[in-house]
Each structure stands twice: as structure tokens, then as C-alpha cells.
Amino acid sequence: MLKNQQGSVLFWVLSAVLAIALIAILALSGMFNLDPEKNTDDCTTNMKNIWVAANDYVLETQQDFNGDLNMLRTTTKPGSKQPYLTEEKYCPELQGEKTEYQVFGKYLYEVIDGETKHYSGILVFCPNIADFPAHVLDKAFYDNMSTTKIQNVMISDLALIDSAKKSAKQRSEEIQKYLNYWKNTPHKEFNAANSDPALVQWRQSLAPAAPSQSDFFSEENIIEEATPPETETE
């Protein structure tokens, strides 16, 4: 009889311990975002929303977006009471740390048969991309968006980085070079920007058959590039 009572008590004690442990695990998972797949989905959703907001801003203002997300949150769209970006979101892998996404929007124009075309190219990167390489906007996202010529160029260039650099760290470093090029180039005309010698040489350096070359995105190279003459719209 005594043994049965002791066994019953032990069973209930173990059950209680297991229940508490399960509750603790579930609580920690919710508090510290321990689900990698969900974190990836949440992060890419954040970047999609940022891309749409920055793209709208660049096309509507016809100027570059410098990456200040707070500005998108406080600037209302023309003819609307809503801001370009409505939420303040961060990568869930940051565990509550508020490090902004890396964003830049480039405005370019092109005159075709007397008509001026306006283009936007938006780059959005997770601040944790070196550690979480799956936190990227993939081709499927862009396929569902209305993209301009410069955005398609950027998509192609990012694919070139993916194919040329195998490690996440190398890809992250190359992405920073690419981002800095667009931040610093003075070009406003599409063809001048896309055929910039620094950009062309960088692409050649990533091509499989091309020899290894040095950094083509130095500030000196970019500053010395002349701004193309203004093109008049007929």
C-alpha cells in the first residue's frame, strides 16, 4: 500500500515538473522567437512592406530615398492621410533590439523618343543577413511586383552576387559594396548610371571567367565620375 502511494506521488511530481518545463519552453519560444522558419517569414514580410513604401516614395517624389525609415513613417502620401510606412518592425532575430533594416532607394530617369521615363530601384537588406542569409527578398517577390528598369538591373546584380560568392559573409560584404555604390553615385540618368565604369568593372570581377580585381567602389572613383548633362523633355 505504501509503495503504491509513493509511486503515485512520484508520478504526480514528475508530471508537474514536465508540465512546468513544457510551459517554460513555450514561453521562451514566444519571448525569444525561437522558431527560425517563422522568423524568416516575419523578416521578409517586414522587408516587403518597406520595399513597397520606399518604392512609392521614390516614384512619387522623384528623388532618392536615403534609408531613414522614420521619415517614411511620418510622411503622408499625396492625397492621403496615411504615411508611406505604418509600422515599426525589426528583424525578430534581434530579440527586441531595434536595429533598422538597411534601405536605399535610387531615382533615375531616361528619355525615350522625347518622353521622360521615371524609374525607382529599391534595395532592402536585413541587418542580420550575414548570420541569416535566408532573410532576403527573393525573385518570387519581384515577379509579383511592377518593377522598373533599374530595379531589374539591381535584381540581376544581386543574383550575380549570389552566384559568385558562396559564403554568407562574402555575400554580405559584396552587398555592402553594391549598396554603397548606389548611395554615392551622382548619376541621375539611367544609362549613365548603368554603364558607369565602376559598376561595369565590379560586374566583371564577379563573372566566373573574369580575373580577381580590387575594390571598384572606392569613394575616390565615384566622386571623380562626372554628372551627366541634364536631359530636356520634349
PDB file of C-alpha atoms in Angstrom:
ATOM      1  CA  MET A   1       0.000   0.000   0.000  1.00  0.00           C
ATOM      2  CA  LEU A   2       2.786   2.391   0.993  1.00  0.00           C
ATOM      3  CA  LYS A   3       4.709   1.587  -2.182  1.00  0.00           C
ATOM      4  CA  ASN A   4       1.653   2.347  -4.291  1.00  0.00           C
ATOM      5  CA  GLN A   5       1.220   5.707  -2.560  1.00  0.00           C
ATOM      6  CA  GLN A   6       4.889   6.566  -3.070  1.00  0.00           C
ATOM      7  CA  GLY A   7       4.649   5.597  -6.724  1.00  0.00           C
ATOM      8  CA  SER A   8       1.553   7.738  -7.166  1.00  0.00           C
ATOM      9  CA  VAL A   9       3.215  10.742  -5.523  1.00  0.00           C
ATOM     10  CA  LEU A  10       6.316  10.311  -7.675  1.00  0.00           C
ATOM     11  CA  PHE A  11       4.160  10.118 -10.804  1.00  0.00           C
ATOM     12  CA  TRP A  12       2.361  13.357  -9.985  1.00  0.00           C
ATOM     13  CA  VAL A  13       5.610  15.114  -9.094  1.00  0.00           C
ATOM     14  CA  LEU A  14       7.192  14.101 -12.397  1.00  0.00           C
ATOM     15  CA  SER A  15       4.045  15.120 -14.280  1.00  0.00           C
ATOM     16  CA  ALA A  16       4.097  18.538 -12.620  1.00  0.00           C
ATOM     17  CA  VAL A  17       7.785  19.031 -13.426  1.00  0.00           C
ATOM     18  CA  LEU A  18       7.240  18.074 -17.065  1.00  0.00           C
ATOM     19  CA  ALA A  19       4.234  20.392 -17.330  1.00  0.00           C
ATOM     20  CA  ILE A  20       6.210  23.303 -15.890  1.00  0.00           C
ATOM     21  CA  ALA A  21       9.100  22.568 -18.247  1.00  0.00           C
ATOM     22  CA  LEU A  22       6.755  22.498 -21.245  1.00  0.00           C
ATOM     23  CA  ILE A  23       5.172  25.801 -20.253  1.00  0.00           C
ATOM     24  CA  ALA A  24       8.632  27.340 -19.806  1.00  0.00           C
ATOM     25  CA  ILE A  25       9.748  26.138 -23.247  1.00  0.00           C
ATOM     26  CA  LEU A  26       6.639  27.553 -24.904  1.00  0.00           C
ATOM     27  CA  ALA A  27       7.056  30.847 -23.072  1.00  0.00           C
ATOM     28  CA  LEU A  28      10.707  31.143 -24.056  1.00  0.00           C
ATOM     29  CA  SER A  29       9.857  30.334 -27.656  1.00  0.00           C
ATOM     30  CA  GLY A  30       7.352  33.168 -27.751  1.00  0.00           C
ATOM     31  CA  MET A  31       9.580  35.591 -25.869  1.00  0.00           C
ATOM     32  CA  PHE A  32      12.815  34.958 -27.759  1.00  0.00           C
ATOM     33  CA  ASN A  33      11.457  33.970 -31.187  1.00  0.00           C
ATOM     34  CA  LEU A  34      12.998  30.514 -31.313  1.00  0.00           C
ATOM     35  CA  ASP A  35      11.206  29.447 -34.499  1.00  0.00           C
ATOM     36  CA  PRO A  36      13.702  30.051 -37.362  1.00  0.00           C
ATOM     37  CA  GLU A  37      11.165  29.489 -40.143  1.00  0.00           C
ATOM     38  CA  LYS A  38       8.663  31.921 -38.636  1.00  0.00           C
ATOM     39  CA  ASN A  39      11.429  34.452 -38.038  1.00  0.00           C
ATOM     40  CA  THR A  40      12.421  34.240 -41.695  1.00  0.00           C
ATOM     41  CA  ASP A  41       8.821  34.721 -42.820  1.00  0.00           C
ATOM     42  CA  ASP A  42       8.318  37.666 -40.459  1.00  0.00           C
ATOM     43  CA  CYS A  43      11.571  39.315 -41.507  1.00  0.00           C
ATOM     44  CA  THR A  44      10.879  39.003 -45.233  1.00  0.00           C
ATOM     45  CA  THR A  45       7.349  40.331 -44.686  1.00  0.00           C
ATOM     46  CA  ASN A  46       8.843  43.377 -42.968  1.00  0.00           C
ATOM     47  CA  MET A  47      11.196  43.921 -45.905  1.00  0.00           C
ATOM     48  CA  LYS A  48       8.384  43.562 -48.439  1.00  0.00           C
ATOM     49  CA  ASN A  49       6.391  46.283 -46.686  1.00  0.00           C
ATOM     50  CA  ILE A  50       9.459  48.520 -46.555  1.00  0.00           C
ATOM     51  CA  TRP A  51      10.177  47.910 -50.251  1.00  0.00           C
ATOM     52  CA  VAL A  52       6.652  48.913 -51.255  1.00  0.00           C
ATOM     53  CA  ALA A  53       6.770  52.047 -49.086  1.00  0.00           C
ATOM     54  CA  ALA A  54      10.190  53.138 -50.365  1.00  0.00           C
ATOM     55  CA  ASN A  55       9.229  52.397 -53.970  1.00  0.00           C
ATOM     56  CA  ASP A  56       6.103  54.548 -53.703  1.00  0.00           C
ATOM     57  CA  TYR A  57       8.113  57.357 -52.113  1.00  0.00           C
ATOM     58  CA  VAL A  58      10.816  57.384 -54.807  1.00  0.00           C
ATOM     59  CA  LEU A  59       8.356  57.312 -57.707  1.00  0.00           C
ATOM     60  CA  GLU A  60       6.056  59.950 -56.232  1.00  0.00           C
ATOM     61  CA  THR A  61       8.777  62.364 -55.112  1.00  0.00           C
ATOM     62  CA  GLN A  62      11.203  61.594 -57.969  1.00  0.00           C
ATOM     63  CA  GLN A  63      14.154  61.697 -55.617  1.00  0.00           C
ATOM     64  CA  ASP A  64      16.419  59.249 -53.817  1.00  0.00           C
ATOM     65  CA  PHE A  65      15.377  57.716 -50.510  1.00  0.00           C
ATOM     66  CA  ASN A  66      18.259  57.851 -48.042  1.00  0.00           C
ATOM     67  CA  GLY A  67      17.108  54.961 -45.855  1.00  0.00           C
ATOM     68  CA  ASP A  68      15.518  56.892 -42.975  1.00  0.00           C
ATOM     69  CA  LEU A  69      12.544  54.649 -42.203  1.00  0.00           C
ATOM     70  CA  ASN A  70      11.223  57.049 -39.593  1.00  0.00           C
ATOM     71  CA  MET A  71      10.749  59.562 -42.394  1.00  0.00           C
ATOM     72  CA  LEU A  72       8.546  57.059 -44.240  1.00  0.00           C
ATOM     73  CA  ARG A  73       6.550  56.563 -41.049  1.00  0.00           C
ATOM     74  CA  THR A  74       5.928  60.289 -40.629  1.00  0.00           C
ATOM     75  CA  THR A  75       5.472  61.387 -44.259  1.00  0.00           C
ATOM     76  CA  THR A  76       1.956  61.089 -45.639  1.00  0.00           C
ATOM     77  CA  LYS A  77       1.256  60.009 -49.185  1.00  0.00           C
ATOM     78  CA  PRO A  78      -0.030  62.651 -51.613  1.00  0.00           C
ATOM     79  CA  GLY A  79      -3.806  62.873 -51.357  1.00  0.00           C
ATOM     80  CA  SER A  80      -3.899  60.571 -48.345  1.00  0.00           C
ATOM     81  CA  LYS A  81      -3.786  60.782 -44.571  1.00  0.00           C
ATOM     82  CA  GLN A  82      -1.766  57.577 -44.336  1.00  0.00           C
ATOM     83  CA  PRO A  83       2.053  57.561 -44.125  1.00  0.00           C
ATOM     84  CA  TYR A  84       4.150  55.550 -46.550  1.00  0.00           C
ATOM     85  CA  LEU A  85       5.068  53.091 -43.786  1.00  0.00           C
ATOM     86  CA  THR A  86       2.608  52.418 -40.985  1.00  0.00           C
ATOM     87  CA  GLU A  87       4.503  50.081 -38.663  1.00  0.00           C
ATOM     88  CA  GLU A  88       7.820  49.995 -36.862  1.00  0.00           C
ATOM     89  CA  LYS A  89       9.160  46.499 -37.414  1.00  0.00           C
ATOM     90  CA  TYR A  90      12.553  44.891 -36.843  1.00  0.00           C
ATOM     91  CA  CYS A  91      14.135  41.546 -37.610  1.00  0.00           C
ATOM     92  CA  PRO A  92      12.821  39.066 -34.997  1.00  0.00           C
ATOM     93  CA  GLU A  93      16.282  37.525 -34.676  1.00  0.00           C
ATOM     94  CA  LEU A  94      17.395  40.741 -32.961  1.00  0.00           C
ATOM     95  CA  GLN A  95      15.494  39.616 -29.833  1.00  0.00           C
ATOM     96  CA  GLY A  96      13.974  43.028 -29.210  1.00  0.00           C
ATOM     97  CA  GLU A  97      16.978  45.093 -30.310  1.00  0.00           C
ATOM     98  CA  LYS A  98      15.865  47.966 -32.551  1.00  0.00           C
ATOM     99  CA  THR A  99      18.331  47.886 -35.427  1.00  0.00           C
ATOM    100  CA  GLU A 100      16.805  49.276 -38.605  1.00  0.00           C
ATOM    101  CA  TYR A 101      16.806  47.476 -41.938  1.00  0.00           C
ATOM    102  CA  GLN A 102      19.340  48.706 -44.476  1.00  0.00           C
ATOM    103  CA  VAL A 103      17.412  50.508 -47.186  1.00  0.00           C
ATOM    104  CA  PHE A 104      18.215  52.769 -50.104  1.00  0.00           C
ATOM    105  CA  GLY A 105      16.043  53.942 -52.958  1.00  0.00           C
ATOM    106  CA  LYS A 106      17.536  55.271 -56.197  1.00  0.00           C
ATOM    107  CA  TYR A 107      15.649  57.554 -58.564  1.00  0.00           C
ATOM    108  CA  LEU A 108      16.723  57.594 -62.225  1.00  0.00           C
ATOM    109  CA  TYR A 109      15.176  58.911 -65.409  1.00  0.00           C
ATOM    110  CA  GLU A 110      15.515  58.036 -69.078  1.00  0.00           C
ATOM    111  CA  VAL A 111      14.338  59.948 -72.146  1.00  0.00           C
ATOM    112  CA  ILE A 112      12.928  57.675 -74.853  1.00  0.00           C
ATOM    113  CA  ASP A 113      11.585  59.246 -78.053  1.00  0.00           C
ATOM    114  CA  GLY A 114      11.143  62.550 -76.280  1.00  0.00           C
ATOM    115  CA  GLU A 115       9.269  61.041 -73.335  1.00  0.00           C
ATOM    116  CA  THR A 116      10.823  61.016 -69.870  1.00  0.00           C
ATOM    117  CA  LYS A 117      10.550  57.714 -68.030  1.00  0.00           C
ATOM    118  CA  HIS A 118      10.876  57.670 -64.240  1.00  0.00           C
ATOM    119  CA  TYR A 119      12.491  54.674 -62.547  1.00  0.00           C
ATOM    120  CA  SER A 120      12.918  53.528 -58.965  1.00  0.00           C
ATOM    121  CA  GLY A 121      15.356  50.956 -57.659  1.00  0.00           C
ATOM    122  CA  ILE A 122      14.931  49.841 -54.056  1.00  0.00           C
ATOM    123  CA  LEU A 123      17.458  47.866 -52.023  1.00  0.00           C
ATOM    124  CA  VAL A 124      16.301  46.386 -48.701  1.00  0.00           C
ATOM    125  CA  PHE A 125      18.535  44.187 -46.567  1.00  0.00           C
ATOM    126  CA  CYS A 126      18.183  42.568 -43.163  1.00  0.00           C
ATOM    127  CA  PRO A 127      20.801  43.839 -40.673  1.00  0.00           C
ATOM    128  CA  ASN A 128      21.432  40.163 -39.814  1.00  0.00           C
ATOM    129  CA  ILE A 129      21.972  38.971 -43.378  1.00  0.00           C
ATOM    130  CA  ALA A 130      25.484  37.682 -42.645  1.00  0.00           C
ATOM    131  CA  ASP A 131      24.112  35.356 -39.954  1.00  0.00           C
ATOM    132  CA  PHE A 132      20.733  34.641 -41.541  1.00  0.00           C
ATOM    133  CA  PRO A 133      21.228  34.503 -45.331  1.00  0.00           C
ATOM    134  CA  ALA A 134      17.633  33.340 -45.878  1.00  0.00           C
ATOM    135  CA  HIS A 135      16.428  36.786 -44.769  1.00  0.00           C
ATOM    136  CA  VAL A 136      16.254  38.205 -48.300  1.00  0.00           C
ATOM    137  CA  LEU A 137      13.669  39.294 -50.828  1.00  0.00           C
ATOM    138  CA  ASP A 138      13.645  36.518 -53.398  1.00  0.00           C
ATOM    139  CA  LYS A 139      12.860  36.557 -57.103  1.00  0.00           C
ATOM    140  CA  ALA A 140       9.294  35.373 -56.476  1.00  0.00           C
ATOM    141  CA  PHE A 141       8.562  38.629 -54.657  1.00  0.00           C
ATOM    142  CA  TYR A 142       9.825  40.794 -57.502  1.00  0.00           C
ATOM    143  CA  ASP A 143       7.960  38.678 -60.057  1.00  0.00           C
ATOM    144  CA  ASN A 144       4.726  39.757 -58.379  1.00  0.00           C
ATOM    145  CA  MET A 145       5.637  43.444 -58.320  1.00  0.00           C
ATOM    146  CA  SER A 146       5.645  46.085 -61.035  1.00  0.00           C
ATOM    147  CA  THR A 147       9.375  46.746 -61.315  1.00  0.00           C
ATOM    148  CA  THR A 148      11.232  49.376 -63.334  1.00  0.00           C
ATOM    149  CA  LYS A 149      14.341  49.007 -65.489  1.00  0.00           C
ATOM    150  CA  ILE A 150      16.720  49.990 -62.709  1.00  0.00           C
ATOM    151  CA  GLN A 151      15.046  47.596 -60.275  1.00  0.00           C
ATOM    152  CA  ASN A 152      15.503  44.775 -62.782  1.00  0.00           C
ATOM    153  CA  VAL A 153      19.177  45.725 -63.078  1.00  0.00           C
ATOM    154  CA  MET A 154      19.525  45.534 -59.299  1.00  0.00           C
ATOM    155  CA  ILE A 155      17.797  42.142 -59.195  1.00  0.00           C
ATOM    156  CA  SER A 156      20.244  40.846 -61.801  1.00  0.00           C
ATOM    157  CA  ASP A 157      23.241  42.276 -59.932  1.00  0.00           C
ATOM    158  CA  LEU A 158      22.139  40.703 -56.645  1.00  0.00           C
ATOM    159  CA  ALA A 159      21.753  37.358 -58.409  1.00  0.00           C
ATOM    160  CA  LEU A 160      25.314  37.809 -59.670  1.00  0.00           C
ATOM    161  CA  ILE A 161      26.497  38.238 -56.090  1.00  0.00           C
ATOM    162  CA  ASP A 162      24.674  35.066 -55.031  1.00  0.00           C
ATOM    163  CA  SER A 163      26.266  33.039 -57.814  1.00  0.00           C
ATOM    164  CA  ALA A 164      29.781  34.422 -57.330  1.00  0.00           C
ATOM    165  CA  LYS A 165      30.037  34.452 -53.533  1.00  0.00           C
ATOM    166  CA  LYS A 166      29.365  31.161 -51.797  1.00  0.00           C
ATOM    167  CA  SER A 167      29.649  32.135 -48.132  1.00  0.00           C
ATOM    168  CA  ALA A 168      27.089  34.312 -46.361  1.00  0.00           C
ATOM    169  CA  LYS A 169      29.860  36.576 -45.078  1.00  0.00           C
ATOM    170  CA  GLN A 170      31.249  37.162 -48.575  1.00  0.00           C
ATOM    171  CA  ARG A 171      27.787  37.891 -49.951  1.00  0.00           C
ATOM    172  CA  SER A 172      27.126  40.325 -47.117  1.00  0.00           C
ATOM    173  CA  GLU A 173      30.386  42.163 -47.802  1.00  0.00           C
ATOM    174  CA  GLU A 174      29.666  42.373 -51.534  1.00  0.00           C
ATOM    175  CA  ILE A 175      26.145  43.623 -50.863  1.00  0.00           C
ATOM    176  CA  GLN A 176      27.593  46.452 -48.775  1.00  0.00           C
ATOM    177  CA  LYS A 177      29.843  47.465 -51.673  1.00  0.00           C
ATOM    178  CA  TYR A 178      26.898  47.413 -54.043  1.00  0.00           C
ATOM    179  CA  LEU A 179      24.706  49.394 -51.653  1.00  0.00           C
ATOM    180  CA  ASN A 180      27.432  51.998 -51.180  1.00  0.00           C
ATOM    181  CA  TYR A 181      27.808  52.409 -54.937  1.00  0.00           C
ATOM    182  CA  TRP A 182      24.173  53.405 -55.350  1.00  0.00           C
ATOM    183  CA  LYS A 183      24.308  55.643 -52.297  1.00  0.00           C
ATOM    184  CA  ASN A 184      27.289  57.556 -53.664  1.00  0.00           C
ATOM    185  CA  THR A 185      26.884  57.633 -57.431  1.00  0.00           C
ATOM    186  CA  PRO A 186      25.968  61.126 -58.691  1.00  0.00           C
ATOM    187  CA  HIS A 187      24.205  59.803 -61.786  1.00  0.00           C
ATOM    188  CA  LYS A 188      20.528  60.522 -62.299  1.00  0.00           C
ATOM    189  CA  GLU A 189      20.163  59.252 -65.876  1.00  0.00           C
ATOM    190  CA  PHE A 190      19.584  55.517 -66.251  1.00  0.00           C
ATOM    191  CA  ASN A 191      22.120  54.703 -68.976  1.00  0.00           C
ATOM    192  CA  ALA A 192      24.845  56.801 -67.370  1.00  0.00           C
ATOM    193  CA  ALA A 193      24.352  55.014 -64.053  1.00  0.00           C
ATOM    194  CA  ASN A 194      24.092  51.531 -65.528  1.00  0.00           C
ATOM    195  CA  SER A 195      27.208  51.961 -67.696  1.00  0.00           C
ATOM    196  CA  ASP A 196      29.312  53.616 -65.003  1.00  0.00           C
ATOM    197  CA  PRO A 197      32.866  52.182 -65.341  1.00  0.00           C
ATOM    198  CA  ALA A 198      32.984  51.363 -61.625  1.00  0.00           C
ATOM    199  CA  LEU A 199      29.779  49.347 -61.873  1.00  0.00           C
ATOM    200  CA  VAL A 200      30.800  47.611 -65.098  1.00  0.00           C
ATOM    201  CA  GLN A 201      34.173  46.580 -63.670  1.00  0.00           C
ATOM    202  CA  TRP A 202      32.535  45.337 -60.487  1.00  0.00           C
ATOM    203  CA  ARG A 203      30.238  43.090 -62.511  1.00  0.00           C
ATOM    204  CA  GLN A 204      33.192  41.777 -64.485  1.00  0.00           C
ATOM    205  CA  SER A 205      35.030  40.996 -61.246  1.00  0.00           C
ATOM    206  CA  LEU A 206      32.147  38.747 -60.174  1.00  0.00           C
ATOM    207  CA  ALA A 207      31.801  36.954 -63.511  1.00  0.00           C
ATOM    208  CA  PRO A 208      33.207  33.385 -63.296  1.00  0.00           C
ATOM    209  CA  ALA A 209      35.702  33.883 -66.140  1.00  0.00           C
ATOM    210  CA  ALA A 210      36.910  37.278 -65.004  1.00  0.00           C
ATOM    211  CA  PRO A 211      40.208  37.682 -63.093  1.00  0.00           C
ATOM    212  CA  SER A 212      40.088  38.843 -59.495  1.00  0.00           C
ATOM    213  CA  GLN A 213      40.169  42.609 -59.240  1.00  0.00           C
ATOM    214  CA  SER A 214      40.373  45.160 -56.452  1.00  0.00           C
ATOM    215  CA  ASP A 215      37.571  47.192 -54.940  1.00  0.00           C
ATOM    216  CA  PHE A 216      35.857  49.218 -57.659  1.00  0.00           C
ATOM    217  CA  PHE A 217      33.549  51.039 -55.280  1.00  0.00           C
ATOM    218  CA  SER A 218      36.097  53.322 -53.682  1.00  0.00           C
ATOM    219  CA  GLU A 219      34.818  56.764 -52.822  1.00  0.00           C
ATOM    220  CA  GLU A 220      37.549  58.312 -54.966  1.00  0.00           C
ATOM    221  CA  ASN A 221      36.341  56.552 -58.112  1.00  0.00           C
ATOM    222  CA  ILE A 222      32.750  57.578 -57.557  1.00  0.00           C
ATOM    223  CA  ILE A 223      33.433  61.224 -56.775  1.00  0.00           C
ATOM    224  CA  GLU A 224      35.516  61.640 -59.913  1.00  0.00           C
ATOM    225  CA  GLU A 225      32.654  60.434 -62.102  1.00  0.00           C
ATOM    226  CA  ALA A 226      31.101  63.404 -63.877  1.00  0.00           C
ATOM    227  CA  THR A 227      27.388  64.030 -63.548  1.00  0.00           C
ATOM    228  CA  PRO A 228      25.698  63.576 -66.955  1.00  0.00           C
ATOM    229  CA  PRO A 229      24.199  66.679 -68.538  1.00  0.00           C
ATOM    230  CA  GLU A 230      20.540  67.372 -67.867  1.00  0.00           C
ATOM    231  CA  THR A 231      18.199  65.887 -70.448  1.00  0.00           C
ATOM    232  CA  GLU A 232      15.292  68.026 -71.555  1.00  0.00           C
ATOM    233  CA  THR A 233      11.868  66.512 -72.002  1.00  0.00           C
ATOM    234  CA  GLU A 234      10.185  67.347 -75.246  1.00  0.00           C
TER     235      GLU A 234
END
